GROMACS .gro file of C-alpha atoms in nm:
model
  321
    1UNK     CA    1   6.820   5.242   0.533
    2UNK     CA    2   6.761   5.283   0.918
    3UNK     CA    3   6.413   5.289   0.831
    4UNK     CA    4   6.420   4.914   0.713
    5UNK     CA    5   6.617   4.783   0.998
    6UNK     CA    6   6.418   4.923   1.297
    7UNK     CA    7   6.134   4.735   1.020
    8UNK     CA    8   6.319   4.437   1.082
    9UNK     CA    9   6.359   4.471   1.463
   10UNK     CA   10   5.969   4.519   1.498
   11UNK     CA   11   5.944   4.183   1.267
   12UNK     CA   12   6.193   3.965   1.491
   13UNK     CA   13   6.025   4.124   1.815
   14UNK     CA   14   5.691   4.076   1.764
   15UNK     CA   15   5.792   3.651   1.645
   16UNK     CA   16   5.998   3.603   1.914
   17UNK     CA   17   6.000   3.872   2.180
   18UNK     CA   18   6.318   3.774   2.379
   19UNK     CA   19   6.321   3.399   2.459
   20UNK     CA   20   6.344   3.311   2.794
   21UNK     CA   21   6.651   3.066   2.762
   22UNK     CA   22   6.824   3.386   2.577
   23UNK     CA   23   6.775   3.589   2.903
   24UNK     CA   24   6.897   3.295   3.088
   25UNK     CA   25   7.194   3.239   2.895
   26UNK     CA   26   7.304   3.610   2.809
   27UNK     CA   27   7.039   3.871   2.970
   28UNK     CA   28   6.936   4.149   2.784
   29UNK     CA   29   7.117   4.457   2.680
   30UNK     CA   30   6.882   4.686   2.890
   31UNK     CA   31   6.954   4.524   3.214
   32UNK     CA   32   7.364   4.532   3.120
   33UNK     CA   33   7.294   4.885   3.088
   34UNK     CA   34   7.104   4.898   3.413
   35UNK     CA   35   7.401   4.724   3.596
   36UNK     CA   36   7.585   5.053   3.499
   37UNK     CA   37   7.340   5.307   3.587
   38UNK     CA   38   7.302   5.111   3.957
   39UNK     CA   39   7.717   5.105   3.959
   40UNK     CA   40   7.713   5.482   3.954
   41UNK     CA   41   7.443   5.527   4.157
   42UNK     CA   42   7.567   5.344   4.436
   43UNK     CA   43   7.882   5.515   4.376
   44UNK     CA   44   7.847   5.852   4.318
   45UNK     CA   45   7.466   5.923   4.460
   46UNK     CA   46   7.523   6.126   4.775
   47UNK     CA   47   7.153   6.308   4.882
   48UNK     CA   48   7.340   6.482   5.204
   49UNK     CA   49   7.568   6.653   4.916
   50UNK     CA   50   7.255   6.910   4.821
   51UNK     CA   51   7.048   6.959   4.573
   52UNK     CA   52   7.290   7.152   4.304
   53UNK     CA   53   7.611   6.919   4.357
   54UNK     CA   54   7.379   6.637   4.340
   55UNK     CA   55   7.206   6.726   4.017
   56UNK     CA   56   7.578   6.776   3.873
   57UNK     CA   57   7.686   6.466   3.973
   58UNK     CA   58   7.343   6.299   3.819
   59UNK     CA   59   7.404   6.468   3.506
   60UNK     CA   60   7.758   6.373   3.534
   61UNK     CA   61   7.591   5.973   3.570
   62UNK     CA   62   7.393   6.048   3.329
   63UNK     CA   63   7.617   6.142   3.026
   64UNK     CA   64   7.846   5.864   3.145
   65UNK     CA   65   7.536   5.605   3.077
   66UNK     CA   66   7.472   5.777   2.741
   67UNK     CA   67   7.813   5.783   2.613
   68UNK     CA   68   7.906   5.417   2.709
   69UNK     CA   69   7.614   5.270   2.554
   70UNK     CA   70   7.657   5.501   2.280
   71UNK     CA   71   7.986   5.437   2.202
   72UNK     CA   72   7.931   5.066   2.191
   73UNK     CA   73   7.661   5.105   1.931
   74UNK     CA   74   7.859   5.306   1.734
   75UNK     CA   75   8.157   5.111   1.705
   76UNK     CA   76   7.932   4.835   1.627
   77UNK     CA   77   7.765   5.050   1.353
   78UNK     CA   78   8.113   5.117   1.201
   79UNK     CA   79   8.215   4.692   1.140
   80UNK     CA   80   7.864   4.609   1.003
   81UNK     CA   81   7.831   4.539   0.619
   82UNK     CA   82   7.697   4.789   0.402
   83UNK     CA   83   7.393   4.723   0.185
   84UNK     CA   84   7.064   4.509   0.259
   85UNK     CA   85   7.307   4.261   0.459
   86UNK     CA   86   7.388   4.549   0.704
   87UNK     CA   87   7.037   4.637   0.707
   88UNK     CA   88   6.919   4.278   0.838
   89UNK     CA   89   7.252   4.283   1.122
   90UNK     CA   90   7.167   4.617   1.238
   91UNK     CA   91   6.813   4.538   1.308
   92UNK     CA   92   6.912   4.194   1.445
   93UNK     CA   93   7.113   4.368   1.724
   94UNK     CA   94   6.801   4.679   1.741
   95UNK     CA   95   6.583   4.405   1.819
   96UNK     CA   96   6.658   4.373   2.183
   97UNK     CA   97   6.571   4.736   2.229
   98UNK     CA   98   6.211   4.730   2.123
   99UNK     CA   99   5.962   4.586   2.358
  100UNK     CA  100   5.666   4.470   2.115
  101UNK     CA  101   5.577   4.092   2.246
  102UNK     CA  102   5.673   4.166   2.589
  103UNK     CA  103   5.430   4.443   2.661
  104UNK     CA  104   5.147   4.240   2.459
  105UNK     CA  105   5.219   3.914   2.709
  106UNK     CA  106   5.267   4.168   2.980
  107UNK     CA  107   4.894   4.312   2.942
  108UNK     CA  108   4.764   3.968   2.841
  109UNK     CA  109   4.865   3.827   3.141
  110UNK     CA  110   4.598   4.106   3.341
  111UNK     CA  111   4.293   4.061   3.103
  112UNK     CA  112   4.304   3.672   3.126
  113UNK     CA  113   4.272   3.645   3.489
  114UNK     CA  114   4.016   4.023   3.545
  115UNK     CA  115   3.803   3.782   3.255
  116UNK     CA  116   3.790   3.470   3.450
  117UNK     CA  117   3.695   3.660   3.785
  118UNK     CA  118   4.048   3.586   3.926
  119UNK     CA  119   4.129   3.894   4.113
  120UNK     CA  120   4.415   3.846   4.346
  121UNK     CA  121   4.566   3.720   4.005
  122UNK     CA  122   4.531   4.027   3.792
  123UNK     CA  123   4.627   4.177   4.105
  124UNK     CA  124   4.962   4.025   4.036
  125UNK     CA  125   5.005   4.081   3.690
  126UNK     CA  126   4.956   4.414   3.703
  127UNK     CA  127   5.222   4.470   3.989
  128UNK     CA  128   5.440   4.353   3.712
  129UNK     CA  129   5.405   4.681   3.476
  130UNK     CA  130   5.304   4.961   3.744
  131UNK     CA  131   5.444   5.109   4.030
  132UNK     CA  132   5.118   5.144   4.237
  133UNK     CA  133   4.992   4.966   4.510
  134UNK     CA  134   4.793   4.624   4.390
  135UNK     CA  135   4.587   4.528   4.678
  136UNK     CA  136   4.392   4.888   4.668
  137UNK     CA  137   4.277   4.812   4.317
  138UNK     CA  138   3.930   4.708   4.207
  139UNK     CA  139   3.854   4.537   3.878
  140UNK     CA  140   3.804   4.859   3.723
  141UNK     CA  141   4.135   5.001   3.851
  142UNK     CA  142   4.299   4.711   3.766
  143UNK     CA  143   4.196   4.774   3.395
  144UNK     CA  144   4.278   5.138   3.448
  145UNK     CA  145   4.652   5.035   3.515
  146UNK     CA  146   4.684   4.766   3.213
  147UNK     CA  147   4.532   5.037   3.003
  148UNK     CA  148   4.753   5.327   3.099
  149UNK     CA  149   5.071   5.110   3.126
  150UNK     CA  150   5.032   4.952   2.808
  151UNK     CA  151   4.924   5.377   2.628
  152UNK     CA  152   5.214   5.515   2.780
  153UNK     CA  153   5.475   5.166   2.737
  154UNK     CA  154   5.384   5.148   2.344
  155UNK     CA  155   5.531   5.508   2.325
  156UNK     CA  156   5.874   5.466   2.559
  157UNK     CA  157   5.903   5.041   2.462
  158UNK     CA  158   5.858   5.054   2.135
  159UNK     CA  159   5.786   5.358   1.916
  160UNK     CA  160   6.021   5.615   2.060
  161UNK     CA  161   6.326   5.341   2.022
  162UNK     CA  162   6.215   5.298   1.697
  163UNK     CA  163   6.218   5.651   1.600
  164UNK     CA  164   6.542   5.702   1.717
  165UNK     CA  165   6.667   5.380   1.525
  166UNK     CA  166   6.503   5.521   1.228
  167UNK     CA  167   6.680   5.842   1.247
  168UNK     CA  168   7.026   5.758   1.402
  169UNK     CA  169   6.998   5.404   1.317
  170UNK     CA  170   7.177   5.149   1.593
  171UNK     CA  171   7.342   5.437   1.816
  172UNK     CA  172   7.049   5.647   1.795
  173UNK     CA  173   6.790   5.354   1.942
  174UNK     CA  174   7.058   5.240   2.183
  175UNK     CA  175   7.088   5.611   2.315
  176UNK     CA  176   6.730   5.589   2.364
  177UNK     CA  177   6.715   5.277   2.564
  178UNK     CA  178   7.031   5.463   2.754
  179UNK     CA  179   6.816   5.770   2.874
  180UNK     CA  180   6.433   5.582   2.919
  181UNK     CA  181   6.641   5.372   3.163
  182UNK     CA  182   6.801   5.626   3.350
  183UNK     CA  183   6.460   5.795   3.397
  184UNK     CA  184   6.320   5.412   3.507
  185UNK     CA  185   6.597   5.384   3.720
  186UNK     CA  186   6.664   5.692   3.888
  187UNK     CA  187   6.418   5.963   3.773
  188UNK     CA  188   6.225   5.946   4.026
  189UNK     CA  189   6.075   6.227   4.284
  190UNK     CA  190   6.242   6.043   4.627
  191UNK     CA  191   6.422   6.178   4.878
  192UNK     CA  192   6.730   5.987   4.734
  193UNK     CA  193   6.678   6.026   4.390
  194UNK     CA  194   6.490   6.397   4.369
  195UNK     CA  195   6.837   6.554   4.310
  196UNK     CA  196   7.090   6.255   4.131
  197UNK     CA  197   6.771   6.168   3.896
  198UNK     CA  198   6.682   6.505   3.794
  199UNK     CA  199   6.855   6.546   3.474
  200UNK     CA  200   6.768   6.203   3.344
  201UNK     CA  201   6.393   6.277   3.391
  202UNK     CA  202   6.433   6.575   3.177
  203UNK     CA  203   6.666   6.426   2.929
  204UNK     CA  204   6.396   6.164   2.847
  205UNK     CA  205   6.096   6.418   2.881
  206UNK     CA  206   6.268   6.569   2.559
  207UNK     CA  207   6.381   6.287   2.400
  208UNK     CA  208   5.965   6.177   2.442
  209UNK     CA  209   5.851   6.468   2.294
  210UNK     CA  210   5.775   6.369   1.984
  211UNK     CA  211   5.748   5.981   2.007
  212UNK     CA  212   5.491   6.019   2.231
  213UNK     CA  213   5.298   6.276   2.030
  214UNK     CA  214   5.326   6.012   1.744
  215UNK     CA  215   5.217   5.701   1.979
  216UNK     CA  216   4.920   5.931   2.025
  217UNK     CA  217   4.794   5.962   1.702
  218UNK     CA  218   4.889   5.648   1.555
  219UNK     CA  219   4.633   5.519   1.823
  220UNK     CA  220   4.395   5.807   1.669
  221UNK     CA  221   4.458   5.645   1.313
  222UNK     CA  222   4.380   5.263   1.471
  223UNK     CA  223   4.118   5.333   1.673
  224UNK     CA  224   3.788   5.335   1.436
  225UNK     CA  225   3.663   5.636   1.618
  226UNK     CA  226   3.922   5.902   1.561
  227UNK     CA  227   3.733   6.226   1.617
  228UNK     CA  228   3.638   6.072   1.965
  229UNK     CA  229   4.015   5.983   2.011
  230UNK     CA  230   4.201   6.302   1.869
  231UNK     CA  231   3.955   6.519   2.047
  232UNK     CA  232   4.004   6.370   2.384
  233UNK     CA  233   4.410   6.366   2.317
  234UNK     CA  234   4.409   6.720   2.220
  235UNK     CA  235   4.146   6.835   2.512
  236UNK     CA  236   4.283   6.622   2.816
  237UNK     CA  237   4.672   6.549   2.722
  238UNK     CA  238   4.799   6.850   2.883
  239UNK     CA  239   4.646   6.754   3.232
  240UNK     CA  240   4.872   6.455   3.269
  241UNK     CA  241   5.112   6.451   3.514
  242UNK     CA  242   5.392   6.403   3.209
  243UNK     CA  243   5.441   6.598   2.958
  244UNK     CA  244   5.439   6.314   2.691
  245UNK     CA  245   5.269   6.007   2.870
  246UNK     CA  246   4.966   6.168   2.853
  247UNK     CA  247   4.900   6.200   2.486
  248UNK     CA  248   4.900   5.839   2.405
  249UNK     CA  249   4.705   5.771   2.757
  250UNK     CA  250   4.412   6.018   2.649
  251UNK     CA  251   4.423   5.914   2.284
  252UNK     CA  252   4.377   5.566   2.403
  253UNK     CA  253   4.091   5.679   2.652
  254UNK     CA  254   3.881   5.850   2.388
  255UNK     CA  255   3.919   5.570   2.124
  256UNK     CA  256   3.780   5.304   2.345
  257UNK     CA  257   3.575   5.551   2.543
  258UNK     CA  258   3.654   5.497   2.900
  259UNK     CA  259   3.800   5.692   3.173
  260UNK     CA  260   4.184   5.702   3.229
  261UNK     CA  261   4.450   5.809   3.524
  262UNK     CA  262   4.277   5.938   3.851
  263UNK     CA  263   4.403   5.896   4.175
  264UNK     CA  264   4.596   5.662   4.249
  265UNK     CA  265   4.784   5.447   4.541
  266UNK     CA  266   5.111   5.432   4.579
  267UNK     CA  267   5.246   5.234   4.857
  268UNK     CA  268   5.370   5.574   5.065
  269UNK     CA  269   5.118   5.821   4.920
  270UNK     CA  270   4.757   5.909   4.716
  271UNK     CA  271   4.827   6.054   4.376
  272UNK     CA  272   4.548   6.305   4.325
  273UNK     CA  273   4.589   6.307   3.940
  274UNK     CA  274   4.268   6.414   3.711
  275UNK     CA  275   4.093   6.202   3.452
  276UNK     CA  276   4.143   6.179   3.102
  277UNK     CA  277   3.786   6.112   2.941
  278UNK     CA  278   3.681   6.168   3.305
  279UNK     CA  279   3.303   6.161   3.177
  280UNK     CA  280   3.356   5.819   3.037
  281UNK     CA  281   3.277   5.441   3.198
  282UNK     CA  282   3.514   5.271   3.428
  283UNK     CA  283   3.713   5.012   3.192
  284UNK     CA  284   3.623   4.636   3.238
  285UNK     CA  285   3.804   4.364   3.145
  286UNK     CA  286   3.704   4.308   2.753
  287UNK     CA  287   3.821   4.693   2.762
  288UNK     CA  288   4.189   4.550   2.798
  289UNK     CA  289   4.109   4.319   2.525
  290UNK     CA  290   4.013   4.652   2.278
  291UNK     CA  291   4.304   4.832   2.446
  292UNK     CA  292   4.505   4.479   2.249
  293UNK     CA  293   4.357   4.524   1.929
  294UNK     CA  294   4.419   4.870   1.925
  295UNK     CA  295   4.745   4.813   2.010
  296UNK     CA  296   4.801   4.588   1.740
  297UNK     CA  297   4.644   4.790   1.495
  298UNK     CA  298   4.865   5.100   1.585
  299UNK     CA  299   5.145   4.876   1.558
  300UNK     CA  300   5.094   4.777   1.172
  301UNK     CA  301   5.064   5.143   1.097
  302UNK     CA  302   5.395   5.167   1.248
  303UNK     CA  303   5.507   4.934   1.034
  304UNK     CA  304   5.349   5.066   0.758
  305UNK     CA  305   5.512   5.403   0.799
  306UNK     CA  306   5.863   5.256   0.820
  307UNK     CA  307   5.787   5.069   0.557
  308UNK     CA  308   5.676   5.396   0.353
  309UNK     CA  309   5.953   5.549   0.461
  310UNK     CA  310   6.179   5.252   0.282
  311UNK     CA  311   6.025   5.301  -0.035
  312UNK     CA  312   6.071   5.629  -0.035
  313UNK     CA  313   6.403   5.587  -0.040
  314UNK     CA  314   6.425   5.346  -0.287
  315UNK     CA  315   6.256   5.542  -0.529
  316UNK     CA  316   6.504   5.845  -0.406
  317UNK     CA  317   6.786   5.602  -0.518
  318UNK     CA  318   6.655   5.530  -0.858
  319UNK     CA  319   6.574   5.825  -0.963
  320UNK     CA  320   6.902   5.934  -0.915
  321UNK     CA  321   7.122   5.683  -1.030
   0.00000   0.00000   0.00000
């Protein structure tokens, strides 16, 4: 019944999120996990060593990360109760791992201010969920960020995490977390990283292989325009730097019908990246607050699927007993 407790994670998440005076009190799970990956980087990271030593020793990091995080979960997943009481514990302790009110609030917090005119202020709040450089952004870039961080976060925050879950239950979602915060961490193309990153960033490329494909048409199946959506997915998802971020970016871009990705600032370098939906308007503000509602929607058909998936199994049950 995996399938019902990642169902139950997505219910607490999206009530709750993670308090603030929880964080204060205990942190989160992801950032204990982050305390180890930055232990072994500081550690064992060496750039002067060479490329093929250091990609050994990242790997090395790497499987460490996994297998420590895994482990807990597992041994976790061994004590719990069996039947629907281990169902509701196992998604209790799932629900730190999937990122449903935090990336809402997140995005929120650009569209209110781009609305109001404000922007040094959804300047800010976008610095918050991308890595690019805020004061070269326009109103329309600033929307462009928002959209694409919230396409590509709904695929690695919440519905790749809650694949896993559903398939390995708590170690699988757990492993997940593991890997997509290596790759935040350390997967990164920099002169320190380029070599001790390198097999996190393709661990979680294939790990993302599928969730993301799935992020991207579960937008398709919210968006009210799917032909629009699918076709621009299926046409412009390949271009995308990433091999997975871009089919729920380009889905996203062809449901609400505006122009994604494009170059972009960084604070030591231009990205030249190409457009998805490049023939498409520049996004405005009320685009973030479509971008919302689609993300919403895609979220109950999420749900809806897990919960599918439940019944399934339920009916699997009684027909054999």
């Amino acid at each position: 019944m995996t399938a019902a407790a990642m169902l139950v994670a997505l219910g607490i998440d999206a009530l709750v999120g993670w308090p603030r005076w929880l964080y204060e009190r205990v942190g989160h799970p992801v950032t204990w996990i982050g305390a180890l990956i930055s232990a072994l980087d500081r550690t064992l990271n060496e750039p002067a060593r060479g490329m093929a030593r250091g990609r050994a020793i990242g790997l090395l990091a790497a499987l460490v990360t996994i297998g420590v995080a895994t482990g807990a979960a597992w041994g976790l997943a061994t004590i719990l109760p069996g039947g629907w009481l281990g169902v509701a514990t196992t998604g209790l302790l799932a629900w730190p791992f999937v990122a449903t009110r935090a990336m809402h609030d997140h995005v929120t917090a650009v569209a209110d201010p781009l609305e109001a005119g404000d922007l040094p202020t959804a300047r800010r709040a976008v610095s918050m969920i991308v890595g690019r450089d805020p004061t070269q952004l326009d109103a329309p870039a600033v929307a462009r960020a928002s959209l694409e961080s919230l396409a590509e976060n709904t695929s690695d925050g919440i519905v790749a995490p809650v694949f896993w879950g559903a398939l390995l239950g708590l170690p699988g979602i757990v492993a997940y977390k593991a890997i997509n915060t290596l790759d935040s961490m350390i997967g990164h193309r920099t002169p320190r990283h380029e070599a001790f990153g390198w097999a996190s960033a393709r661990i979680d490329d294939v790990v993302n292989l599928a969730p993301a494909r799935l992020t991207g048409l579960l937008f398709v199946l919210a968006s009210g325009r799917p032909a629009a959506a699918f076709t621009t997915m299926l046409r412009d998802a390949r271009h995308h730097r990433s091999p997975n971020a871009g089919w729920p970016e380009a889905a996203m871009a062809g449901a609400l019908g505006v122009r994604l990705s494009g170059p972009r600032v960084y604070a030591d370098r231009i990205a030249e990246e190409p457009w998805l939906n490049g023939t498409a308007r520049d996004p405005q503000a009320t685009d973030i607050r479509h971008g919302l509602a689609l993300f919403r929607r895609a979220m109950m058909f999420l749900a809806l699927l897990l919960a599918l998936a439940v019944a399934l199994v339920i009916i699997s049950w009684r027909a054999g007993s």
